[in-house]
Amino acid sequence: MNSNIVLSGSELFKNHLTCDHSVPQKGGSKEIEFDGSWMQAKRLSSYYEERHSLLKEQRTEKLGNLVQGIWNPEKYLIEFEREMGKFWSNMGFVDHKRKWLFPEEALFLMESNMLEVTYNDIPLSIEEAYNEFMSHGINLEEYQVYCHLRRHGYLVRRHQPLATDYEVSIKLNQHVTKSRKRKRKKKEMNRNIDIVDENINHITDGVCEEGLSMPVEKQRKKNEEECDITEDDDVDDDFFVSSDKKISSKTRTSDICGFTIDNNEEFIEEGLICDKNEKNQNKSKQFNNPVETEFDSLHCDINKFCSTKTSPKSSLEQTKWDFSKIIFPNIANTDYVTVNVPLKQYLPEGIRIEESCEFNVLEHQSKYSLPRFDPVNPNDKDLHFSYADWVKTKTTVSASNWKEYKIKLKKAQQCVEKDSPADILWQGEVTPLTRPEDATSAANILSKLQVIQVFDEEILKREIPTELASSFKISFDVFLPDAKFKKTDPGKPNHRVCITRSTDDVPNLKDIHENTLKDGVPVHWAVLDNGDVAFYSFQQLNLPIDITIG
Amino acid sequence: MPMTSLISVKMSLFVTHGKVFVWDTDDVMKLREDYRIVGNLVGSLPRAPRQNIQLGLPLQLAPDEVTLLLEKGFCELLESVKLSSQIDDDRLKQFTDMRQTSYQQQIPLFIGERRKEINQHRHKIIEGKKAKRQKLKQDGEHDENDEHDSIEEREDDFNIDDIAIPSIKPEQAIVQLFTESPWKSRMTSIHKEWQYPESDSDKLRYAVFKDLWEKKYYLTSGTKFGGDFLVYPGDPALFHSFYIAVCIPHHDKLTALEIVTLGRLGATVRKTVILCSICDNEVYYTSLQWTGIT
């Protein structure tokens, strides 16, 4: 052991007792010129001395205050038993009842004198940790940015793709989180940690998986061991119906994509844990037949529904609806439509209908139809139509085929042109974009002139990035420090960070736009230069259109 | 006065995933004071880890700096070996012994501290005890005479010094979290081939770096000022930089826009922009000065 750096017991004691936690101030005026004077030399030497004493200090801490962690080189994670310290609420994750930390989190805690990581029962030094931790899933640059943000006080997590608005609106994210936790509950015999692999794959793939689709290929057939409910996971136990092996009586119906599915044997989940009381019961069940986890994928991913093993046909056969008895009336090309009375069992209570209903189509239409588009009608002025104003002034021509239409349209336009003094402009090959009659307002003309549409947020949201083809991948989600932060449900991050080196190329506009995922969270680019971090971000700016009321 | 080293022991630079770090405090000081290599501190400061104003070890070196140090023979480059999965009994024993002796050494020190504290507050303690006994007396029976009291009071003086202070538990011992690895002298290291500079632009950059360094300047990274290097006449902590060095191949064409950009930049930050290029193995420096026409 290198005795230069190992402090003896007495030194340790003295060191810890008299530890000064102040940070030397940076600042003060610098010299203007190097003149080799004694004053300058003195200043320099005192600066060096201060620096030396500052850097020479060792890390000391009470043994009881340190959390002990164990480095696992196969999974590149740190495991620890007792949780202590305030960091558990916003770092790390639980898997198979074991608590894990990511390497960057663990290394940061080591540098903050809160954690001691052992390997083969010997604690690792920071130098050894630098060598060991930075290989898989996280590299040195990412770690330096992570540290920088954490030191400022932000809560930084690895990037997780969020639920899109659509998925939130149909509450898919709630279903998936629960099934994710269900998957964690199922333990394997040989303790293969799939979730951990998936987490790592999330990051190293560099592909943003839209939505919460769980790749079916990654699910393996698992055997049951113990369930894995910890207090940390907010599992809504009532959600799942408990079932045992011989399930047939308990059926599960769920409406997905309009299909009604009855429980086939294949869909049945075995050994689903309902509440903690049944934990022990399920422990003893060692299932030999593999659990069909395809059902999980149904919850997780609507798109994959159609590709499940069971054919939709067989499920349709068991539906409650008998389409031979349900008749849809024909409402085309008839003056009168007859509708049969629906079966009473499907009607809500308290509604009475006559025997058969007859409708007069035209009468019905005139009563309920929407007002037609009338270009000449002045009442339209206050209404906001989805088409632009200038469409109204278009000449409407009726014809029975394209050729006739074109001829008639040309004639109509020519008639119009004759009246205007500016019609000379239309005689050549190059014609103006707007017509005199378009001059209803300045905004109108501008919208007609906008051959190239202004790129705005709406257009961005409409495009669905299927894959982040750019080489820049988002590394971290950053959250503002918040006591209410829950790492199982962090919500939308306040910022996202993408990491590049100063020697790399500047991202082009395509990369910048693609990187801003649809939920409008600003993306910051962290540029590293041998340890120096600088943040840059790009903002969408819409130039205002100057319209004078005309 | 800066330290001058008469010993020609080479300093060790450690390569970790392509980046070079210096872990030894003395080496870090020597690099700056004697060899004008500045580098970047990237670790958390042990005494105040949650701030970004002053960082601590390790020192990260730029590739140019590393190549220079290797060329001049001041340092050697090492790569640490991966931790083996076999349990090294010898090392484990050394470590546990160290912790144990440290713990044993600390027990009397803790006790000494505690005793000092007690002595500081002895008056308060005595008063507290008296008050307690008064209270008990009043609550209890009144058949104790004054003589008895005085004996008890004298006993108090003894008790203060004889208060038993228990030994600290192992968890309360102070331990050291090593920044630099303590096993290095026994660790086998591999001397690695250092490949920088490789590309033409890197070679140009390194040549400029070396030339400026040999002219006794201090050099740091210039990306925050739009250039390759910042050139200081003295230690960057004490002096402002004079030049922003931009490396450009000698026969490259520069557009007027680029020259205006650089000129403007230099004028705004009050530094001179120098364009550095190599022709016939010699480094040429061209400075830009932004003036108006009067």
XYZ file of C-alpha atoms in Angstrom, chain A residues 252-501:
250
model
C -61.262 -11.551 -17.910
C -62.787 -9.345 -20.485
C -61.150 -6.297 -21.743
C -61.988 -4.040 -24.563
C -59.106 -3.299 -26.741
C -59.536 -2.000 -30.214
C -63.225 -2.659 -30.029
C -62.784 -6.358 -29.671
C -64.285 -8.135 -26.798
C -62.112 -10.893 -25.620
C -63.094 -13.648 -23.414
C -60.502 -15.442 -21.572
C -58.890 -18.134 -23.483
C -56.552 -20.366 -21.675
C -53.730 -18.745 -23.471
C -54.565 -15.358 -22.113
C -54.721 -16.441 -18.576
C -52.085 -15.156 -16.331
C -50.955 -17.610 -13.852
C -50.187 -16.786 -10.370
C -50.923 -13.147 -10.533
C -50.498 -11.630 -7.188
C -53.427 -9.825 -5.828
C -52.564 -8.816 -2.360
C -49.832 -9.492 0.014
C -51.737 -12.159 1.830
C -51.527 -14.399 -1.116
C -47.827 -13.931 -1.363
C -47.093 -17.054 0.545
C -49.567 -19.065 -1.390
C -47.971 -18.181 -4.618
C -44.521 -18.827 -3.358
C -45.183 -22.473 -3.208
C -46.425 -22.637 -6.723
C -43.695 -23.777 -8.942
C -45.226 -23.720 -12.304
C -43.908 -26.025 -14.852
C -45.758 -24.677 -17.782
C -44.476 -21.322 -18.743
C -46.568 -18.307 -18.096
C -47.986 -16.892 -21.205
C -46.855 -13.378 -21.006
C -48.312 -12.347 -24.273
C -51.149 -10.832 -22.364
C -48.782 -8.280 -21.019
C -48.026 -7.162 -24.482
C -51.681 -6.513 -25.113
C -51.751 -4.038 -22.351
C -48.520 -2.578 -23.388
C -48.875 -2.124 -27.003
C -51.978 -1.803 -29.018
C -50.078 -2.091 -32.240
C -48.857 -5.486 -31.388
C -52.307 -6.695 -30.601
C -53.019 -7.947 -34.026
C -49.955 -10.044 -34.092
C -50.661 -12.055 -31.019
C -50.792 -15.737 -31.185
C -54.468 -16.257 -30.851
C -56.313 -15.374 -33.997
C -58.991 -12.766 -33.713
C -61.407 -15.106 -35.311
C -61.680 -17.421 -32.424
C -62.218 -14.534 -30.101
C -64.907 -13.134 -32.304
C -66.776 -16.335 -32.187
C -67.183 -15.928 -28.528
C -68.421 -12.376 -28.593
C -71.647 -11.380 -27.007
C -73.003 -9.797 -30.115
C -74.909 -11.758 -32.670
C -74.564 -9.816 -35.869
C -77.064 -11.876 -37.742
C -79.791 -10.390 -35.660
C -78.580 -6.820 -35.686
C -79.686 -4.995 -38.797
C -78.339 -1.747 -40.064
C -80.832 0.246 -42.040
C -80.190 1.362 -45.583
C -80.310 5.107 -45.814
C -79.069 5.654 -49.332
C -81.226 6.440 -52.302
C -84.486 6.127 -50.479
C -87.034 8.662 -49.479
C -88.252 6.798 -46.511
C -86.165 4.804 -44.125
C -87.514 2.193 -41.844
C -85.704 1.337 -38.680
C -86.615 -1.610 -36.569
C -87.060 -1.259 -32.920
C -83.928 -2.351 -31.138
C -84.102 -5.207 -28.728
C -85.331 -4.096 -25.397
C -82.466 -5.676 -23.539
C -79.997 -3.240 -25.032
C -81.936 -0.164 -24.221
C -81.451 1.776 -21.033
C -84.277 1.644 -18.602
C -87.173 3.933 -18.891
C -87.133 4.450 -22.627
C -90.098 3.514 -24.700
C -90.133 3.370 -28.452
C -92.933 2.762 -30.850
C -93.106 -0.314 -32.883
C -91.235 0.762 -35.946
C -89.843 4.096 -36.916
C -90.067 5.690 -40.277
C -88.086 8.663 -41.330
C -88.508 10.985 -44.204
C -84.990 11.453 -45.403
C -85.250 14.834 -47.034
C -87.149 16.330 -44.193
C -84.638 15.004 -41.763
C -81.746 16.314 -43.728
C -83.107 19.781 -44.059
C -83.731 19.952 -40.353
C -80.415 18.739 -39.178
C -77.957 19.404 -41.893
C -75.239 22.037 -41.611
C -75.431 25.240 -43.584
C -73.865 24.843 -46.944
C -70.963 26.737 -48.165
C -72.233 29.827 -49.958
C -69.566 32.028 -51.331
C -71.779 34.984 -51.863
C -73.481 34.845 -48.537
C -72.452 37.799 -46.407
C -73.397 36.007 -43.227
C -70.231 33.990 -43.537
C -68.075 36.947 -42.594
C -67.998 36.223 -38.917
C -67.554 32.517 -39.213
C -64.136 30.963 -39.137
C -63.739 28.436 -41.830
C -60.864 26.107 -42.143
C -60.157 27.175 -45.679
C -58.507 30.464 -46.433
C -60.495 33.525 -47.328
C -59.491 33.657 -50.885
C -61.176 30.369 -51.641
C -64.485 32.094 -51.392
C -63.737 34.344 -54.238
C -62.900 31.454 -56.501
C -65.144 31.009 -59.433
C -67.218 27.882 -59.152
C -67.660 26.038 -62.362
C -69.672 22.906 -62.824
C -68.665 20.438 -65.446
C -68.967 16.753 -66.087
C -65.391 15.917 -66.867
C -61.926 17.363 -66.355
C -61.443 18.700 -69.825
C -64.673 20.574 -69.784
C -63.891 21.863 -66.345
C -60.578 23.285 -67.362
C -62.021 25.015 -70.391
C -64.868 26.512 -68.452
C -62.563 27.631 -65.661
C -60.259 29.380 -68.060
C -63.164 31.136 -69.670
C -64.489 32.223 -66.329
C -61.160 33.580 -65.293
C -60.762 35.438 -68.519
C -64.096 37.075 -67.983
C -62.944 38.273 -64.657
C -59.660 39.563 -65.936
C -61.202 41.754 -68.547
C -62.628 43.995 -65.941
C -59.458 44.789 -64.129
C -56.934 47.364 -65.354
C -54.157 45.099 -64.247
C -55.067 42.337 -66.630
C -51.964 42.991 -68.743
C -50.049 41.150 -66.070
C -51.799 37.927 -66.837
C -51.095 37.931 -70.494
C -47.537 36.708 -70.331
C -46.229 33.411 -69.106
C -45.369 34.584 -65.663
C -48.471 35.613 -63.794
C -48.855 37.181 -60.394
C -49.603 35.014 -57.416
C -52.509 37.056 -56.255
C -55.448 38.628 -57.975
C -56.934 42.026 -57.399
C -60.004 40.515 -55.893
C -57.882 38.829 -53.234
C -57.223 42.180 -51.673
C -59.822 41.793 -48.985
C -57.278 42.296 -46.228
C -53.544 42.345 -45.777
C -53.642 39.077 -43.889
C -55.446 37.500 -46.771
C -52.826 38.477 -49.281
C -50.044 37.303 -47.040
C -51.629 33.942 -46.566
C -51.990 33.583 -50.287
C -48.392 34.535 -50.812
C -47.102 32.040 -48.313
C -45.982 29.453 -50.719
C -43.626 28.175 -48.093
C -45.417 27.544 -44.892
C -43.991 28.879 -41.697
C -42.646 26.059 -39.624
C -44.190 26.102 -36.239
C -44.834 23.904 -33.286
C -47.975 22.426 -34.749
C -46.195 21.012 -37.699
C -43.526 19.636 -35.450
C -46.100 17.855 -33.392
C -47.730 16.337 -36.393
C -44.595 14.643 -37.522
C -43.891 11.440 -35.761
C -40.230 10.657 -35.464
C -40.026 6.980 -36.015
C -36.414 6.774 -35.162
C -33.843 9.257 -34.114
C -31.776 8.960 -37.206
C -29.436 11.688 -36.064
C -26.308 10.683 -34.305
C -27.174 12.763 -31.301
C -28.944 10.881 -28.652
C -30.466 12.333 -25.573
C -28.627 11.150 -22.511
C -30.330 12.559 -19.497
C -33.620 13.877 -18.233
C -33.137 16.722 -15.799
C -35.631 17.648 -13.140
C -35.652 20.633 -10.865
C -34.961 19.792 -7.260
C -38.251 18.853 -5.716
C -39.088 17.131 -2.490
C -42.041 15.477 -4.136
C -40.018 13.804 -6.821
C -40.945 10.187 -7.216
C -38.540 8.142 -9.194
C -41.129 5.582 -10.189
C -43.217 8.295 -11.754
C -41.039 11.269 -12.409
C -43.339 12.929 -14.891
C -42.175 15.237 -17.581
C -38.591 16.388 -17.217
C -37.811 20.070 -17.124
C -34.874 19.716 -19.441
C -33.174 17.126 -21.513
C -29.491 16.972 -22.161
C -27.622 15.782 -25.180
C -23.872 15.429 -24.979
C -21.253 16.256 -27.569
C -17.594 17.084 -27.649
